[in-house]
Short mmCIF file of N, CA, C and O in Angstrom, two decimals:
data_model
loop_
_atom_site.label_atom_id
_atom_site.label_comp_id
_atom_site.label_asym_id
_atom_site.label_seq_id
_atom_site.Cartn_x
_atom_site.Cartn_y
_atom_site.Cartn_z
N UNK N 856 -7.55 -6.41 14.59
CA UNK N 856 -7.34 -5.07 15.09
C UNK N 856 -6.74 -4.15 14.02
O UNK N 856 -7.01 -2.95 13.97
N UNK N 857 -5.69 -4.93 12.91
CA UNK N 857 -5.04 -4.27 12.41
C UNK N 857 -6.20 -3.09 11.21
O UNK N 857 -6.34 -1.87 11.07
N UNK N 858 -6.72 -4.16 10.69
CA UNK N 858 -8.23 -3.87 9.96
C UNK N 858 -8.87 -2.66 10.05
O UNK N 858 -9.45 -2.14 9.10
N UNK N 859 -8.76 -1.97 11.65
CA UNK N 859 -9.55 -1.22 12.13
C UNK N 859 -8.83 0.50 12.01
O UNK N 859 -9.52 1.51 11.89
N UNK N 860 -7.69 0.49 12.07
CA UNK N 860 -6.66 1.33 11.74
C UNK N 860 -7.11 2.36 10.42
O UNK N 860 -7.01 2.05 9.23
N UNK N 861 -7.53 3.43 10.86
CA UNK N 861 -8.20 4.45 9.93
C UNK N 861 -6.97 5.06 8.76
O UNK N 861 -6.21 5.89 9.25
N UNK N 862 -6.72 4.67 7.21
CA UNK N 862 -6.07 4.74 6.61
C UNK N 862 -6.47 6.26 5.80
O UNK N 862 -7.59 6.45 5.31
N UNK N 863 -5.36 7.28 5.74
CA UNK N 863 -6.13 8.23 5.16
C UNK N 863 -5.18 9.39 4.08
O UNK N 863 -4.24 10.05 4.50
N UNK N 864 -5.49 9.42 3.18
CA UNK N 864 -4.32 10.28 2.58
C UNK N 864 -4.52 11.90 3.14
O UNK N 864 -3.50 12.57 3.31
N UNK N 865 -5.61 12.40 3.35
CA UNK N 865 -5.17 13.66 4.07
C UNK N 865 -4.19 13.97 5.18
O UNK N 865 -3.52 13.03 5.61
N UNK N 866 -4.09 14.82 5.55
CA UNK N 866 -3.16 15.94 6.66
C UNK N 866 -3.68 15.66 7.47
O UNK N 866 -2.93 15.22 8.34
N UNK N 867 -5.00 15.66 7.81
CA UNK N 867 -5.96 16.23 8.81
C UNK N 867 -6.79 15.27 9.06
O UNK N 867 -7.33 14.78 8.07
N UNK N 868 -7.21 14.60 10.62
CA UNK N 868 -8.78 13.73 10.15
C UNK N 868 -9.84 14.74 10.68
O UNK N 868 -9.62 15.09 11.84
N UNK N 869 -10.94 15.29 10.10
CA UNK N 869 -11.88 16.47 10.59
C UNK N 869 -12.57 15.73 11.99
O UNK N 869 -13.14 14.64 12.13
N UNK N 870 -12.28 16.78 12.92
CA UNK N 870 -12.79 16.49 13.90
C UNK N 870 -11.89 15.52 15.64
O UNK N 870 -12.17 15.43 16.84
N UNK N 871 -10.87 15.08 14.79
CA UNK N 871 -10.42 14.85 15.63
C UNK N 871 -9.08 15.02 15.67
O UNK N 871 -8.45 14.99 14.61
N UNK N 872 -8.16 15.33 17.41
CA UNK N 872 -7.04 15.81 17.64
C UNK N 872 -5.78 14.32 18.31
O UNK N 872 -5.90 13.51 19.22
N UNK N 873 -4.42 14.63 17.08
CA UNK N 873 -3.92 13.46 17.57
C UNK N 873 -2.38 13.69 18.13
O UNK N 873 -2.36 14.90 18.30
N UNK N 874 -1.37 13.28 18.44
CA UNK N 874 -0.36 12.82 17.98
C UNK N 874 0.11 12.04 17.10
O UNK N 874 -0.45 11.08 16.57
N UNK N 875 1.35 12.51 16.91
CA UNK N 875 2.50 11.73 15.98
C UNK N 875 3.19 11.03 16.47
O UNK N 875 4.11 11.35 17.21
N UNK N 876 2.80 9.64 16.06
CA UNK N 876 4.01 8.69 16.96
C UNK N 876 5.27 8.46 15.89
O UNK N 876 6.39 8.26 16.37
N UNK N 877 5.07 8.47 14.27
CA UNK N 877 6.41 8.17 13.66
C UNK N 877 5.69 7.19 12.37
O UNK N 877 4.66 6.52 12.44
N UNK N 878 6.58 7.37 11.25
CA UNK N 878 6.82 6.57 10.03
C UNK N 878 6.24 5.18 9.79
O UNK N 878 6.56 4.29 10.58
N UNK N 879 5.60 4.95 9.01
CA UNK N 879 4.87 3.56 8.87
C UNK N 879 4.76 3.08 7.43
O UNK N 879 4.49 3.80 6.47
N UNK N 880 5.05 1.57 7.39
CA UNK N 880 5.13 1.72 6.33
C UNK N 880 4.65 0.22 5.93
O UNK N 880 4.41 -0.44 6.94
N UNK N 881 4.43 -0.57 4.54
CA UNK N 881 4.43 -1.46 4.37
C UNK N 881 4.39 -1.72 3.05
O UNK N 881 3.66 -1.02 2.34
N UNK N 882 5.37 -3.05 2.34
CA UNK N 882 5.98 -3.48 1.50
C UNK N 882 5.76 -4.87 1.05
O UNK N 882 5.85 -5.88 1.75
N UNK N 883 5.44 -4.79 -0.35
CA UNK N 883 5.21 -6.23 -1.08
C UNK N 883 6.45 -6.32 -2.53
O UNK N 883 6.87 -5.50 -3.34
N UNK N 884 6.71 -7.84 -2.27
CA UNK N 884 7.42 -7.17 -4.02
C UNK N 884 6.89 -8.55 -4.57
O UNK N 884 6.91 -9.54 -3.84
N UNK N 885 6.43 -8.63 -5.84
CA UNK N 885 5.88 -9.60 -6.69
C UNK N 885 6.54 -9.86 -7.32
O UNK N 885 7.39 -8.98 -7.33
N UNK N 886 6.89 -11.02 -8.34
CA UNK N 886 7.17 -11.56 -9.73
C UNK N 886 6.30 -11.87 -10.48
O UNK N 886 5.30 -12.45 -10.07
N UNK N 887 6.46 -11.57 -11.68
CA UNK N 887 5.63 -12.00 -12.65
C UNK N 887 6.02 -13.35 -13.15
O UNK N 887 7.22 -13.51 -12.90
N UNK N 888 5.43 -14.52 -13.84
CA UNK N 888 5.59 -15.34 -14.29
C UNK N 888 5.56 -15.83 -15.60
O UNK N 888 5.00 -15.12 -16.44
N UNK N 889 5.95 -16.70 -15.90
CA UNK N 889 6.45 -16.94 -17.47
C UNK N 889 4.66 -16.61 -18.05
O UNK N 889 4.39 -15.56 -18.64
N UNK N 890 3.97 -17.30 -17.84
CA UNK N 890 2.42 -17.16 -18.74
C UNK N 890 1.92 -15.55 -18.55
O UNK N 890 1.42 -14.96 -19.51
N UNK N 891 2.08 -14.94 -17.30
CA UNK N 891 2.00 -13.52 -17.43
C UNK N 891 2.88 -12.89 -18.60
O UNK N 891 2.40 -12.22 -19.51
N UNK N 892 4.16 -13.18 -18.48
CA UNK N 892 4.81 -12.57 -19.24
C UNK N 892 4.84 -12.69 -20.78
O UNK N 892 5.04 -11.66 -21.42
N UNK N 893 4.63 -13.91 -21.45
CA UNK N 893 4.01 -14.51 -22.73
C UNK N 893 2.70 -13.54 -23.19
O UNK N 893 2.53 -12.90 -24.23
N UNK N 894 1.65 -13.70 -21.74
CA UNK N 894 0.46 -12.99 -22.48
C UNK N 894 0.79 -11.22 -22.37
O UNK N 894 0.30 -10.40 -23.14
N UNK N 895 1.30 -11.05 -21.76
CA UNK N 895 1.81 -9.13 -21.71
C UNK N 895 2.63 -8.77 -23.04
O UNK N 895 2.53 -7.70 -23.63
N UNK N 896 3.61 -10.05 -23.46
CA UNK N 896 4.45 -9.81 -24.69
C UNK N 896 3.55 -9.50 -26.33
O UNK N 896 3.76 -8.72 -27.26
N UNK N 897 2.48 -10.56 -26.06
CA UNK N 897 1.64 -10.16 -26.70
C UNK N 897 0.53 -9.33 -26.93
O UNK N 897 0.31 -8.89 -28.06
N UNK N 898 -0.09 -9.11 -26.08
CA UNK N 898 -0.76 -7.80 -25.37
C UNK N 898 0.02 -6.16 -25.77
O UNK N 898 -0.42 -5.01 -25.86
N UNK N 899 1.38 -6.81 -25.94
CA UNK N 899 1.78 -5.15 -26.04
C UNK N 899 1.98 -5.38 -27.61
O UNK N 899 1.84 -4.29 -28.18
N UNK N 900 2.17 -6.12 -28.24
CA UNK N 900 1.71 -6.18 -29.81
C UNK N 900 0.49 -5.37 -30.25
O UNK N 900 0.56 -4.36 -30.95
N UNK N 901 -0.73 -5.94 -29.74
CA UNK N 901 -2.00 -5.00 -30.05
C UNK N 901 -2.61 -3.63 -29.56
O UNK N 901 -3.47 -2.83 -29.93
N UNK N 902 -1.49 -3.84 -28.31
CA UNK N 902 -2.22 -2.72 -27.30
C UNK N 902 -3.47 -3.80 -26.39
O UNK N 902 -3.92 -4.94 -26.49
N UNK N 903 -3.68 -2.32 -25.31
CA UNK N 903 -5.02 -2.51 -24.01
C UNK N 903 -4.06 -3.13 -23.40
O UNK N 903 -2.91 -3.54 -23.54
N UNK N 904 -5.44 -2.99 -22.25
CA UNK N 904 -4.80 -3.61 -20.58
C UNK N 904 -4.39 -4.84 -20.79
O UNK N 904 -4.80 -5.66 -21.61
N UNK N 905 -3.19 -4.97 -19.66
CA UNK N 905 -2.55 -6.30 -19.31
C UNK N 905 -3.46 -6.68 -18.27
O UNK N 905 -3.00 -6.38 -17.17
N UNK N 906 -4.72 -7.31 -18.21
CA UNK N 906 -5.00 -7.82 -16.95
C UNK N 906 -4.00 -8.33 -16.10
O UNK N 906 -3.56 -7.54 -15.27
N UNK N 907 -3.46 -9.68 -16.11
CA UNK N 907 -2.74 -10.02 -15.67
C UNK N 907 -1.79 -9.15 -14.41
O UNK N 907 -1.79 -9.28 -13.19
N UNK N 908 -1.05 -8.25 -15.30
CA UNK N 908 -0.40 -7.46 -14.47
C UNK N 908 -1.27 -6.45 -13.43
O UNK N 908 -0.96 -6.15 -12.28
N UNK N 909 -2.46 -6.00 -14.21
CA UNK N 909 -3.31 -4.89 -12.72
C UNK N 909 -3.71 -5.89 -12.24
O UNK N 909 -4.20 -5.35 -11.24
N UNK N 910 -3.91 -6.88 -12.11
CA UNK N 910 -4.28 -7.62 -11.25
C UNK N 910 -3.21 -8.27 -9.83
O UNK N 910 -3.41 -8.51 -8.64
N UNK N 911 -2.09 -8.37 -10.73
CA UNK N 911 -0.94 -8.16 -9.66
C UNK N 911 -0.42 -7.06 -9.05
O UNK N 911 0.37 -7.14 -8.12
N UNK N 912 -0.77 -6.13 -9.48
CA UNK N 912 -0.58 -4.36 -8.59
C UNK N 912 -1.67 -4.22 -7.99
O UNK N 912 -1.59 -3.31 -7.16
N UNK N 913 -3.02 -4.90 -8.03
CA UNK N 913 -3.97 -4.63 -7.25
C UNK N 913 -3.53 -5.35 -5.99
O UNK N 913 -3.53 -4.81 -4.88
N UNK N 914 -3.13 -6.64 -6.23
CA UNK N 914 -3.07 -7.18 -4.83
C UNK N 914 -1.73 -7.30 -4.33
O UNK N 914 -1.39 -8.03 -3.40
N UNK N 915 -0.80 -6.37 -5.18
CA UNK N 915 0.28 -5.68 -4.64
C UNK N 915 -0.48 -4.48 -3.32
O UNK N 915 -0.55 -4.55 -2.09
N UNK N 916 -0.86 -3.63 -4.16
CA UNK N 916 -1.24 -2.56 -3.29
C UNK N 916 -2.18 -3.24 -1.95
O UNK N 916 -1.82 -3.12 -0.77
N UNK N 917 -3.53 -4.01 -2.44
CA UNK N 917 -3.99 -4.23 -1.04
C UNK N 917 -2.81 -5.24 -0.23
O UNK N 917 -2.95 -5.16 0.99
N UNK N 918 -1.95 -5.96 -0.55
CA UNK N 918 -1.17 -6.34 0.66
C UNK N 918 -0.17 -5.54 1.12
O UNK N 918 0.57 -6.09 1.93
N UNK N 919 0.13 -4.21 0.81
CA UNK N 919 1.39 -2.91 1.10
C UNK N 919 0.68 -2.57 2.18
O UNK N 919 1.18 -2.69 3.30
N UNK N 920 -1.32 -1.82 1.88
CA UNK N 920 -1.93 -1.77 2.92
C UNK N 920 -1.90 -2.32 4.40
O UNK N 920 -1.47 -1.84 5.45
N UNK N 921 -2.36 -3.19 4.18
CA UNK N 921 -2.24 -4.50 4.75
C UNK N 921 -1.26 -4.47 5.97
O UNK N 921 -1.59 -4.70 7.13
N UNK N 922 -0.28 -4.22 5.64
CA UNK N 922 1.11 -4.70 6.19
C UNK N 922 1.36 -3.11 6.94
O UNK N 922 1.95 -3.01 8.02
N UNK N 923 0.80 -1.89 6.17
CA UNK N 923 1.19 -0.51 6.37
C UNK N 923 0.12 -0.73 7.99
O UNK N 923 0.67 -0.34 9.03
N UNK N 924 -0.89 -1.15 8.07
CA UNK N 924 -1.83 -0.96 8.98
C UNK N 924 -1.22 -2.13 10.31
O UNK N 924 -1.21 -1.83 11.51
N UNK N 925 -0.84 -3.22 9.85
CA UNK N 925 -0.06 -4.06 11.09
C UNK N 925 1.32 -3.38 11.32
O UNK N 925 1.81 -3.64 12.42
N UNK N 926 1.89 -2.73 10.68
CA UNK N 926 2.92 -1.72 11.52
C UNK N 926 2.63 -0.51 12.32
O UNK N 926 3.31 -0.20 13.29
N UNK N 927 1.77 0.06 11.97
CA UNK N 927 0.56 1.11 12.78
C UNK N 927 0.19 0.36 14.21
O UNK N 927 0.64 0.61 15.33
N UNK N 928 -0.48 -0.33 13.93
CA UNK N 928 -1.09 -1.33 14.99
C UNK N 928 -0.04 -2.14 16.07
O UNK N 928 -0.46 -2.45 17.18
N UNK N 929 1.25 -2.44 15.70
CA UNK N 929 2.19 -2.59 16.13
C UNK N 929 3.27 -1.38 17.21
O UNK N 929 4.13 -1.61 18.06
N UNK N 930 2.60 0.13 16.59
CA UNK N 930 3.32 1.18 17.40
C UNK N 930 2.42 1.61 17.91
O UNK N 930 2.47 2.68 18.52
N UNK N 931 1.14 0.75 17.78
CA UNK N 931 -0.25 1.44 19.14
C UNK N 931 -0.90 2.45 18.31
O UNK N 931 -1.81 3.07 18.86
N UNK N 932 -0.63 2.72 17.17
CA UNK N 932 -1.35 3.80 16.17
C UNK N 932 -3.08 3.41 16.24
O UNK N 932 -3.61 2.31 16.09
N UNK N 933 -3.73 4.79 16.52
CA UNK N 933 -5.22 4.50 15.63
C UNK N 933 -5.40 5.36 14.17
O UNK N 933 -6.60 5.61 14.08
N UNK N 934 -4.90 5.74 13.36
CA UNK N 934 -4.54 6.05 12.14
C UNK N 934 -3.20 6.12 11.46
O UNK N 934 -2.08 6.00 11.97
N UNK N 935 -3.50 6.32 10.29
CA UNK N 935 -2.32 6.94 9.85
C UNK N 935 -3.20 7.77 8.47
O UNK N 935 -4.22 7.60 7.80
N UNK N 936 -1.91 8.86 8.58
CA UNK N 936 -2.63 10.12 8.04
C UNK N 936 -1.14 9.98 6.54
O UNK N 936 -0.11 9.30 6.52
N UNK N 937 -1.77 11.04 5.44
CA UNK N 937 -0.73 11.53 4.58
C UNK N 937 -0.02 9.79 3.90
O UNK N 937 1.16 9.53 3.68
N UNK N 938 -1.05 9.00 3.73
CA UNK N 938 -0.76 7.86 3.11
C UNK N 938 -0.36 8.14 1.77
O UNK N 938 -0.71 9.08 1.05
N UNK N 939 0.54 7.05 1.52
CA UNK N 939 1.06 7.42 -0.29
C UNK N 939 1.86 6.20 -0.70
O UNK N 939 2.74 5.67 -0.03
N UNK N 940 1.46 5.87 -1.81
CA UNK N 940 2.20 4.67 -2.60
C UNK N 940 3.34 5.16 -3.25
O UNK N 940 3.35 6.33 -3.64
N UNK N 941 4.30 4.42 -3.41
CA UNK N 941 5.22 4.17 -4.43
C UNK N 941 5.85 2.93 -5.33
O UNK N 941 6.18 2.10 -4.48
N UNK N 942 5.96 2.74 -5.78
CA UNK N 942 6.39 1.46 -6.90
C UNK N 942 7.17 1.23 -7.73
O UNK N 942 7.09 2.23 -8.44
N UNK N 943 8.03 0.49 -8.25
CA UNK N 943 9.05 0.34 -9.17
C UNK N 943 9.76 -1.06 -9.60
O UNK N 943 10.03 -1.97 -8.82
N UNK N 944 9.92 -1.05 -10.45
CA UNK N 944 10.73 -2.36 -11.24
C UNK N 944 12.03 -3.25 -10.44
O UNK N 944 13.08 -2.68 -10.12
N UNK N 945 11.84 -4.28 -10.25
CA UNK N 945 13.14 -4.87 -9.72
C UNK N 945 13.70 -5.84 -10.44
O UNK N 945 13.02 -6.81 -10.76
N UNK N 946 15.29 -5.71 -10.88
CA UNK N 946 15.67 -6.24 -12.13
C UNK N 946 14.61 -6.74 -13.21
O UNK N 946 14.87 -7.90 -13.53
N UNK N 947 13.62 -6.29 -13.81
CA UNK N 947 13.22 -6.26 -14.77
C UNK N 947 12.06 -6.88 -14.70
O UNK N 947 11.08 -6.56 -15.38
N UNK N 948 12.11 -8.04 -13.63
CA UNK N 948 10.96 -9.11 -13.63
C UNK N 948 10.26 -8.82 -12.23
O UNK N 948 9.62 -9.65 -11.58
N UNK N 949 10.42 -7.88 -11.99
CA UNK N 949 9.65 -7.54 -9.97
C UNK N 949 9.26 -6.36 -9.93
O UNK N 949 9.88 -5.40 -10.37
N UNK N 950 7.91 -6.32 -9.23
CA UNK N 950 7.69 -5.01 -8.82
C UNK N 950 7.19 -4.84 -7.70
O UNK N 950 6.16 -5.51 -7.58
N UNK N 951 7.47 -4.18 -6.70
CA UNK N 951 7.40 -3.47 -5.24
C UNK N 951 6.65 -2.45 -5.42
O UNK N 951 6.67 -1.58 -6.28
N UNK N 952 5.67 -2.70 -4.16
CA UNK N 952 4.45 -1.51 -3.67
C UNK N 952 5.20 -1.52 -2.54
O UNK N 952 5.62 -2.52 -1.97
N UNK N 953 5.41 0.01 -2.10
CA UNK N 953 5.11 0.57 -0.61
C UNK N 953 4.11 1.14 -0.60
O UNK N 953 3.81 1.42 -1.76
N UNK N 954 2.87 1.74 0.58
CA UNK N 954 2.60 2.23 1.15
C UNK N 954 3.09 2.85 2.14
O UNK N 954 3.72 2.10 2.89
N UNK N 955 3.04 3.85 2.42
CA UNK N 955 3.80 5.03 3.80
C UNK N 955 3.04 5.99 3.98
O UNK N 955 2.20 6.49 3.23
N UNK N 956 3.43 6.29 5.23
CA UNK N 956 2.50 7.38 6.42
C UNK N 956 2.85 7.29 7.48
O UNK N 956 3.63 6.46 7.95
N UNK N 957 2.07 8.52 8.19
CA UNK N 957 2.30 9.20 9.83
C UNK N 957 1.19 8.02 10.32
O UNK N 957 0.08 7.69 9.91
N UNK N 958 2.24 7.46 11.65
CA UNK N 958 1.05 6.77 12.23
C UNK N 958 0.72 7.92 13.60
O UNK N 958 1.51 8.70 14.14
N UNK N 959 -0.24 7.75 13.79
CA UNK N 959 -0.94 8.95 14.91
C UNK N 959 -1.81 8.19 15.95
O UNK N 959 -2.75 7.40 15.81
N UNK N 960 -1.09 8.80 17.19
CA UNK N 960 -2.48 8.46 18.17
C UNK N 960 -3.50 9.29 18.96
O UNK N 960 -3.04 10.12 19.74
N UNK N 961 -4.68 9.19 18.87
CA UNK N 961 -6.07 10.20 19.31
C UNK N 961 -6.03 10.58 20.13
O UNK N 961 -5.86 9.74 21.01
N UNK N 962 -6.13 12.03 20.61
CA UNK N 962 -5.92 12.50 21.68
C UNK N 962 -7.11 13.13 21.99
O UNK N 962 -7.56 13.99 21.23
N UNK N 963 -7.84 12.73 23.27
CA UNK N 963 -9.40 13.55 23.57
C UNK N 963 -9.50 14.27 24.46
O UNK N 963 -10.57 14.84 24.69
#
């Protein structure tokens, strides 16, 4: 069900009229690991992408999703509107994705 939860960074969904039920949100925090961190140490010697690491912010972000849409789904939401990431360092070796937004329900 959660899956189904229309995720959207606009204001507005065209065409249809909703309520605001309230704040939604969802949160991952990762570590990196010693062989990530070995190959990034070196990586930043030459320069270019750290695979490694977008690959852990990718599936940072799709599990923030994830989690943003089972809290939606949890307050009876069928969207959430004005979606937006944020992210940041935790003591040095962690990094946290939120996702946040209005969860809304359809009104016909």
């Amino acid at each position: 069900m959660a899956e189904q939860i229309l995720v959207t960074t606009t204001e507005n969904i065209p065409g249809r009229k909703y309520e605001i039920i309230g704040e939604v949100f969802g949160v991952t925090t990762q570590s990196k690991n010693a062989i990530r961190d070995f190959g990034a140490g070196l990586k930043s010697i030459v320069g270019g992408e750290i695979k490694a690491y977008t690959s852990m912010l990718t599936e940072s972000r799709d599990q923030s999703i994830a989690r943003l849409r089972q809290n939606a789904t949890e307050m009876g939401a069928d969207a959430v509107v004005m979606m937006r990431f944020d992210s940041g360092s935790i003591a040095g070796d962690m990094q946290s994705v939120v996702a946040y937004g209005t969860a809304v329900k359809f009104i016909d």
